[in-house]
Amino acid sequence: MRPLRKIIFPAAGMGTRFLPATKASPKEMLTIVDKPLIQYGVEEALAAGMDNIIMVTGRGKRAIEDHFDISAELEANLKRAGKSKLYKEVSRIARMAEVVYVRQKQAKGLGHAVLCAEHWIADEAFGVHLADELIVHEKPAMQQLAEVYHKTGHSVVGLIQVPADQVYKYGIVAYEAEGHGLLRLTDMVEKPSIEDAPSHMAIVGRYIFTPRLMEILKDVQPGSGGEIQLTDAMAILAKEEPVHGVVLEGQRFDAGHPEGFLVANALLGLQHEAYGPALREALKTYLCE
Ligand code: UTP
């Protein structure tokens, strides 16, 4: 089995659930405590050994490229000012990974965004990471998937159990238990009604695919919302070859929506070594007033 090195970050969506914050700034640059969502994503990928990063961007997403680029002037200024901790952090971000950028000219859906990266994938297995799904655990989510891929050589999808009244927001899977905590996915439906949902197990933005997925995506027609859906391609893949599901461990936040974003900032802020104590005090003061 070839090592798993490549990972796609689709980041060309419109971010409509977070307007007006995302009108002129990329959703992926929204900050959780002290760093943008996309940096959490790249760090998670690197922890899983995936250091060949393909970022799919679109109009208005330049800030993502700048974030992972060398800013010679900023680095020189920080060095000159003796701010060595900040200098180290800023230069580390610019050098942490090889990133290539692919343009999705129109937001035609997640499946289409993944297909835009086809040239860089060739015939290797690859990861897909949705940065607005923030998952925090000592064993990073992509690593939890990679372990299953390395054991089986099959595609793997990250899942969480959601309440019945939430299934309409997610891609929902049908599955069979395979033992050792592993699920085999038999079908997937994008944003079903409660009546049509085959389970309450939802897909949450972490995937590893065999290269066959790219071939399938080329023939997928626009589905739910007129977009080319990754879920539709996955359903076809699961009929052709095994696709496993892993119920992810960790705290998960839908940070692409103000509600999930605020909860993530509050909880991770309170847990933060440097800022947590002050935040706790401030909340006590303001909430007791
Ligand atoms: P989302 O549906 O969560 O993102 O897509 P969105 O479309 O930006 O957000 P809303 O629903 O309008 O608020 C999941 C991921 O797929 C990317 C998004 O950037 C996000 O990371 N995506 C989606 C693309 O790259 N291209 C698309 O055409 C659609």
Short mmCIF file of C-alpha atoms and ligand atoms in Angstrom, two decimals:
data_model
loop_
_atom_site.label_atom_id
_atom_site.label_comp_id
_atom_site.label_asym_id
_atom_site.label_seq_id
_atom_site.Cartn_x
_atom_site.Cartn_y
_atom_site.Cartn_z
CA MET A 1 0.00 0.00 0.00
CA ARG A 2 1.36 3.45 -0.92
CA PRO A 3 1.68 5.94 1.95
CA LEU A 4 -1.24 8.30 2.39
CA ARG A 5 0.20 11.76 1.69
CA LYS A 6 -2.40 13.77 -0.25
CA ILE A 7 -5.32 15.69 1.19
CA ILE A 8 -7.85 18.06 -0.39
CA PHE A 9 -9.30 21.03 1.49
CA PRO A 10 -12.40 22.23 -0.39
CA ALA A 11 -12.64 25.90 0.60
CA ALA A 12 -14.49 27.54 -2.28
CA GLY A 13 -18.00 27.56 -0.81
CA MET A 14 -20.01 30.75 -0.30
CA GLY A 15 -20.41 30.44 3.47
CA THR A 16 -23.98 31.72 3.32
CA ARG A 17 -24.84 30.40 6.78
CA PHE A 18 -22.31 32.84 8.25
CA LEU A 19 -23.19 36.03 6.37
CA PRO A 20 -22.40 38.88 6.70
CA ALA A 21 -19.09 37.79 8.35
CA THR A 22 -18.22 35.79 5.21
CA LYS A 23 -19.19 38.44 2.66
CA ALA A 24 -15.59 39.54 2.06
CA SER A 25 -13.59 37.11 4.26
CA PRO A 26 -13.26 33.35 3.79
CA LYS A 27 -15.22 31.21 6.23
CA GLU A 28 -12.09 29.07 6.64
CA MET A 29 -10.27 32.08 8.14
CA LEU A 30 -12.77 32.48 10.99
CA THR A 31 -10.82 32.30 14.22
CA ILE A 32 -11.34 29.80 17.00
CA VAL A 33 -9.56 31.25 20.07
CA ASP A 34 -6.28 32.27 18.42
CA LYS A 35 -6.01 30.62 15.00
CA PRO A 36 -8.12 30.22 11.89
CA LEU A 37 -10.16 27.09 11.17
CA ILE A 38 -8.03 26.22 8.16
CA GLN A 39 -4.89 26.07 10.33
CA TYR A 40 -6.56 23.59 12.69
CA GLY A 41 -7.30 21.56 9.55
CA VAL A 42 -3.77 21.62 8.16
CA GLU A 43 -2.32 20.73 11.58
CA GLU A 44 -4.73 17.78 11.83
CA ALA A 45 -3.68 16.56 8.37
CA LEU A 46 0.02 16.83 9.22
CA ALA A 47 -0.54 14.86 12.44
CA ALA A 48 -1.96 12.05 10.27
CA GLY A 49 1.13 12.15 8.04
CA MET A 50 -0.68 13.88 5.15
CA ASP A 51 1.68 16.64 4.10
CA ASN A 52 0.75 17.08 0.46
CA ILE A 53 -2.02 19.64 0.66
CA ILE A 54 -4.32 20.69 -2.15
CA MET A 55 -6.50 23.67 -1.31
CA VAL A 56 -9.52 24.28 -3.55
CA THR A 57 -10.33 27.98 -3.39
CA GLY A 58 -12.42 30.52 -5.29
CA ARG A 59 -13.10 34.23 -5.47
CA GLY A 60 -12.40 36.15 -2.26
CA LYS A 61 -10.21 33.43 -0.71
CA ARG A 62 -6.80 35.10 -1.08
CA ALA A 63 -6.40 35.39 2.70
CA ILE A 64 -5.99 31.59 2.89
CA GLU A 65 -3.02 31.70 0.51
CA ASP A 66 -1.50 34.61 2.40
CA HIS A 67 -1.88 32.78 5.72
CA PHE A 68 0.33 29.88 4.59
CA ASP A 69 2.76 32.11 2.67
CA ILE A 70 6.01 33.65 3.91
CA SER A 71 5.51 37.25 5.00
CA ALA A 72 9.12 38.46 4.88
CA GLU A 73 8.29 41.95 6.16
CA LEU A 74 6.27 40.69 9.15
CA GLU A 75 8.93 38.12 10.05
CA ALA A 76 11.71 40.75 9.83
CA ASN A 77 9.70 43.19 11.98
CA LEU A 78 8.98 40.59 14.67
CA LYS A 79 12.62 39.52 14.73
CA ARG A 80 13.85 43.09 14.96
CA ALA A 81 11.39 43.80 17.80
CA GLY A 82 12.68 40.76 19.73
CA LYS A 83 9.24 39.09 19.64
CA SER A 84 10.82 35.69 19.20
CA LYS A 85 7.80 33.56 20.20
CA LEU A 86 5.56 35.31 17.67
CA TYR A 87 8.33 35.23 15.04
CA LYS A 88 8.72 31.47 15.48
CA GLU A 89 4.97 30.87 15.20
CA VAL A 90 4.52 33.07 12.13
CA SER A 91 7.45 31.49 10.29
CA ARG A 92 6.36 27.96 11.34
CA ILE A 93 2.91 28.45 9.73
CA ALA A 94 4.45 29.54 6.44
CA ARG A 95 6.70 26.50 6.33
CA MET A 96 4.56 23.77 7.89
CA ALA A 97 3.41 22.16 4.63
CA GLU A 98 3.60 22.13 0.85
CA VAL A 99 0.34 23.66 -0.29
CA VAL A 100 -0.93 23.88 -3.88
CA TYR A 101 -3.97 25.92 -4.81
CA VAL A 102 -6.62 24.98 -7.34
CA ARG A 103 -9.38 27.34 -8.39
CA GLN A 104 -13.03 26.30 -8.46
CA LYS A 105 -14.40 29.01 -10.72
CA GLN A 106 -18.05 28.47 -9.77
CA ALA A 107 -19.36 27.01 -6.51
CA LYS A 108 -21.00 23.97 -8.12
CA GLY A 109 -20.95 21.84 -5.01
CA LEU A 110 -18.59 19.86 -2.79
CA GLY A 111 -18.30 16.98 -5.28
CA HIS A 112 -17.29 19.41 -8.01
CA ALA A 113 -14.74 21.07 -5.68
CA VAL A 114 -13.11 17.69 -5.00
CA LEU A 115 -13.05 16.90 -8.72
CA CYS A 116 -11.23 20.21 -9.38
CA ALA A 117 -8.21 18.68 -7.56
CA GLU A 118 -8.15 15.57 -9.78
CA HIS A 119 -4.93 16.49 -11.57
CA TRP A 120 -2.99 16.52 -8.28
CA ILE A 121 -4.36 13.22 -7.04
CA ALA A 122 -3.53 10.99 -10.05
CA ASP A 123 -3.91 7.37 -8.95
CA GLU A 124 -3.33 7.67 -5.20
CA ALA A 125 -5.69 7.38 -2.24
CA PHE A 126 -6.38 10.79 -0.69
CA GLY A 127 -8.05 12.56 2.22
CA VAL A 128 -10.76 15.23 2.11
CA HIS A 129 -11.14 17.64 5.03
CA LEU A 130 -13.90 20.24 5.54
CA ALA A 131 -12.33 22.90 7.70
CA ASP A 132 -15.57 24.31 9.13
CA GLU A 133 -16.17 20.98 10.88
CA LEU A 134 -13.86 21.35 13.86
CA ILE A 135 -13.15 18.09 15.71
CA VAL A 136 -10.93 18.18 18.77
CA HIS A 137 -9.42 15.04 20.32
CA GLU A 138 -5.98 13.93 21.47
CA LYS A 139 -6.02 11.50 18.52
CA PRO A 140 -6.84 13.84 15.59
CA ALA A 141 -9.91 12.81 13.55
CA MET A 142 -7.98 12.31 10.31
CA GLN A 143 -5.61 9.98 12.15
CA GLN A 144 -8.59 7.95 13.41
CA LEU A 145 -9.59 7.48 9.74
CA ALA A 146 -6.03 6.84 8.53
CA GLU A 147 -5.65 3.94 10.98
CA VAL A 148 -8.64 2.19 9.39
CA TYR A 149 -7.39 2.92 5.87
CA HIS A 150 -3.97 1.46 6.70
CA LYS A 151 -5.61 -1.71 8.07
CA THR A 152 -8.08 -2.23 5.23
CA GLY A 153 -6.91 -0.29 2.15
CA HIS A 154 -10.53 0.84 1.71
CA SER A 155 -12.24 4.24 1.72
CA VAL A 156 -13.19 5.54 5.19
CA VAL A 157 -15.71 8.19 6.26
CA GLY A 158 -15.94 10.00 9.63
CA LEU A 159 -19.36 9.78 11.32
CA ILE A 160 -21.22 11.06 14.35
CA GLN A 161 -24.61 10.12 15.79
CA VAL A 162 -27.07 13.06 15.53
CA PRO A 163 -30.52 13.57 17.09
CA ALA A 164 -33.50 12.67 14.84
CA ASP A 165 -34.53 16.31 14.40
CA GLN A 166 -31.08 17.14 12.98
CA VAL A 167 -30.79 14.54 10.19
CA TYR A 168 -32.12 16.96 7.55
CA LYS A 169 -28.88 18.99 7.87
CA TYR A 170 -26.45 16.16 7.03
CA GLY A 171 -25.44 13.39 4.67
CA ILE A 172 -26.87 10.31 6.44
CA VAL A 173 -25.58 6.75 5.97
CA ALA A 174 -27.10 3.27 5.93
CA TYR A 175 -24.67 0.73 7.40
CA GLU A 176 -23.95 -2.79 8.63
CA ALA A 177 -21.79 -3.50 11.68
CA GLU A 178 -18.60 -5.38 10.78
CA GLY A 179 -17.14 -5.96 14.26
CA HIS A 180 -14.17 -4.24 15.97
CA GLY A 181 -16.19 -0.99 15.97
CA LEU A 182 -16.07 -0.84 12.19
CA LEU A 183 -19.11 -0.09 10.05
CA ARG A 184 -19.58 -0.93 6.40
CA LEU A 185 -21.58 1.74 4.61
CA THR A 186 -24.22 0.50 2.19
CA ASP A 187 -25.86 3.78 1.16
CA MET A 188 -25.82 7.55 1.75
CA VAL A 189 -28.51 10.19 1.39
CA GLU A 190 -27.90 13.95 1.37
CA LYS A 191 -30.08 15.95 3.80
CA PRO A 192 -33.00 13.49 4.12
CA SER A 193 -36.28 14.12 5.94
CA ILE A 194 -36.67 12.18 9.24
CA GLU A 195 -38.92 9.67 7.42
CA ASP A 196 -36.36 9.01 4.65
CA ALA A 197 -33.25 8.92 6.85
CA PRO A 198 -31.75 5.38 6.88
CA SER A 199 -30.14 6.01 10.31
CA HIS A 200 -29.06 8.85 12.58
CA MET A 201 -25.41 8.45 11.63
CA ALA A 202 -24.15 11.62 9.91
CA ILE A 203 -21.10 12.29 7.74
CA VAL A 204 -18.97 15.04 9.31
CA GLY A 205 -16.31 16.37 6.99
CA ARG A 206 -13.51 13.78 7.20
CA TYR A 207 -12.95 11.27 4.40
CA ILE A 208 -10.28 9.04 2.89
CA PHE A 209 -11.00 7.78 -0.63
CA THR A 210 -9.48 5.35 -3.07
CA PRO A 211 -8.76 7.01 -6.44
CA ARG A 212 -11.87 5.34 -7.90
CA LEU A 213 -13.95 8.13 -6.33
CA MET A 214 -12.53 10.68 -8.81
CA GLU A 215 -13.59 8.52 -11.76
CA ILE A 216 -17.12 8.25 -10.36
CA LEU A 217 -17.34 12.00 -9.69
CA LYS A 218 -16.81 12.75 -13.39
CA ASP A 219 -20.19 11.18 -14.21
CA VAL A 220 -22.22 12.40 -11.23
CA GLN A 221 -25.08 14.70 -12.25
CA PRO A 222 -26.20 17.68 -10.14
CA GLY A 223 -28.34 16.45 -7.24
CA SER A 224 -29.77 18.07 -4.09
CA GLY A 225 -29.71 21.91 -4.45
CA GLY A 226 -28.52 21.65 -8.09
CA GLU A 227 -24.98 20.94 -6.83
CA ILE A 228 -22.65 18.05 -7.68
CA GLN A 229 -22.83 16.16 -4.41
CA LEU A 230 -19.92 14.22 -2.95
CA THR A 231 -22.52 12.06 -1.15
CA ASP A 232 -23.94 10.84 -4.49
CA ALA A 233 -20.47 9.73 -5.67
CA MET A 234 -19.85 8.01 -2.32
CA ALA A 235 -23.12 6.07 -2.61
CA ILE A 236 -21.98 4.71 -6.01
CA LEU A 237 -18.51 3.92 -4.63
CA ALA A 238 -20.06 1.97 -1.74
CA LYS A 239 -21.92 -0.25 -4.23
CA GLU A 240 -18.66 -1.05 -6.08
CA GLU A 241 -16.16 -1.55 -3.24
CA PRO A 242 -16.13 -1.49 0.59
CA VAL A 243 -16.48 1.94 2.22
CA HIS A 244 -16.06 1.96 5.99
CA GLY A 245 -17.48 4.33 8.57
CA VAL A 246 -15.70 5.32 11.78
CA VAL A 247 -17.64 6.90 14.63
CA LEU A 248 -15.27 9.71 15.54
CA GLU A 249 -14.08 10.37 19.05
CA GLY A 250 -13.79 13.99 20.15
CA GLN A 251 -15.61 17.27 20.61
CA ARG A 252 -17.18 18.31 17.30
CA PHE A 253 -18.32 21.81 16.37
CA ASP A 254 -20.11 23.02 13.24
CA ALA A 255 -18.04 26.18 13.10
CA GLY A 256 -19.49 27.16 9.71
CA HIS A 257 -22.60 28.36 11.56
CA PRO A 258 -22.56 31.17 14.17
CA GLU A 259 -24.03 28.89 16.86
CA GLY A 260 -21.38 26.16 16.57
CA PHE A 261 -18.67 28.76 16.14
CA LEU A 262 -19.63 30.55 19.37
CA VAL A 263 -19.80 27.29 21.33
CA ALA A 264 -16.36 26.28 19.98
CA ASN A 265 -14.85 29.61 20.99
CA ALA A 266 -16.43 29.49 24.43
CA LEU A 267 -15.43 25.89 25.23
CA LEU A 268 -11.96 25.94 23.67
CA GLY A 269 -11.42 29.41 25.13
CA LEU A 270 -12.22 28.12 28.62
CA GLN A 271 -9.88 25.14 28.08
CA HIS A 272 -7.05 27.34 26.80
CA GLU A 273 -4.01 27.39 29.06
CA ALA A 274 -3.26 31.10 28.68
CA TYR A 275 -6.71 32.64 28.09
CA GLY A 276 -8.99 30.22 29.95
CA PRO A 277 -8.64 31.63 33.50
CA ALA A 278 -9.30 35.25 32.40
CA LEU A 279 -12.28 34.19 30.28
CA ARG A 280 -13.77 32.24 33.20
CA GLU A 281 -13.41 35.27 35.48
CA ALA A 282 -14.92 37.63 32.90
CA LEU A 283 -17.88 35.34 32.30
CA LYS A 284 -18.48 35.04 36.06
CA THR A 285 -18.43 38.82 36.42
CA TYR A 286 -20.69 39.61 33.48
CA LEU A 287 -23.14 36.76 34.01
CA CYS A 288 -23.58 37.63 37.70
CA GLU A 289 -24.21 41.33 37.06
P1 UTP B 1 -20.77 23.85 2.97
O1 UTP B 1 -22.09 23.71 2.37
O2 UTP B 1 -20.58 23.62 4.41
O3 UTP B 1 -20.10 25.24 2.69
O4 UTP B 1 -19.76 22.96 2.13
P2 UTP B 1 -20.64 26.51 2.05
O5 UTP B 1 -21.39 26.23 0.81
O6 UTP B 1 -19.48 27.43 1.97
O7 UTP B 1 -21.55 27.01 3.25
P3 UTP B 1 -23.04 27.47 3.35
O8 UTP B 1 -23.85 26.21 3.40
O9 UTP B 1 -23.30 28.33 2.14
O10 UTP B 1 -23.05 28.25 4.61
C1 UTP B 1 -18.80 22.12 2.73
C2 UTP B 1 -17.41 22.46 2.26
O11 UTP B 1 -17.31 22.38 0.85
C3 UTP B 1 -16.75 23.56 0.31
C4 UTP B 1 -17.00 24.65 1.36
O12 UTP B 1 -16.01 25.66 1.26
C5 UTP B 1 -16.95 23.86 2.66
O13 UTP B 1 -15.62 23.74 3.12
N1 UTP B 1 -17.41 23.83 -0.98
C6 UTP B 1 -18.76 23.78 -1.07
C7 UTP B 1 -16.62 24.13 -2.07
O14 UTP B 1 -15.38 24.18 -1.99
N2 UTP B 1 -17.24 24.38 -3.25
C8 UTP B 1 -18.59 24.33 -3.40
O15 UTP B 1 -19.08 24.55 -4.52
C9 UTP B 1 -19.36 24.04 -2.27
#
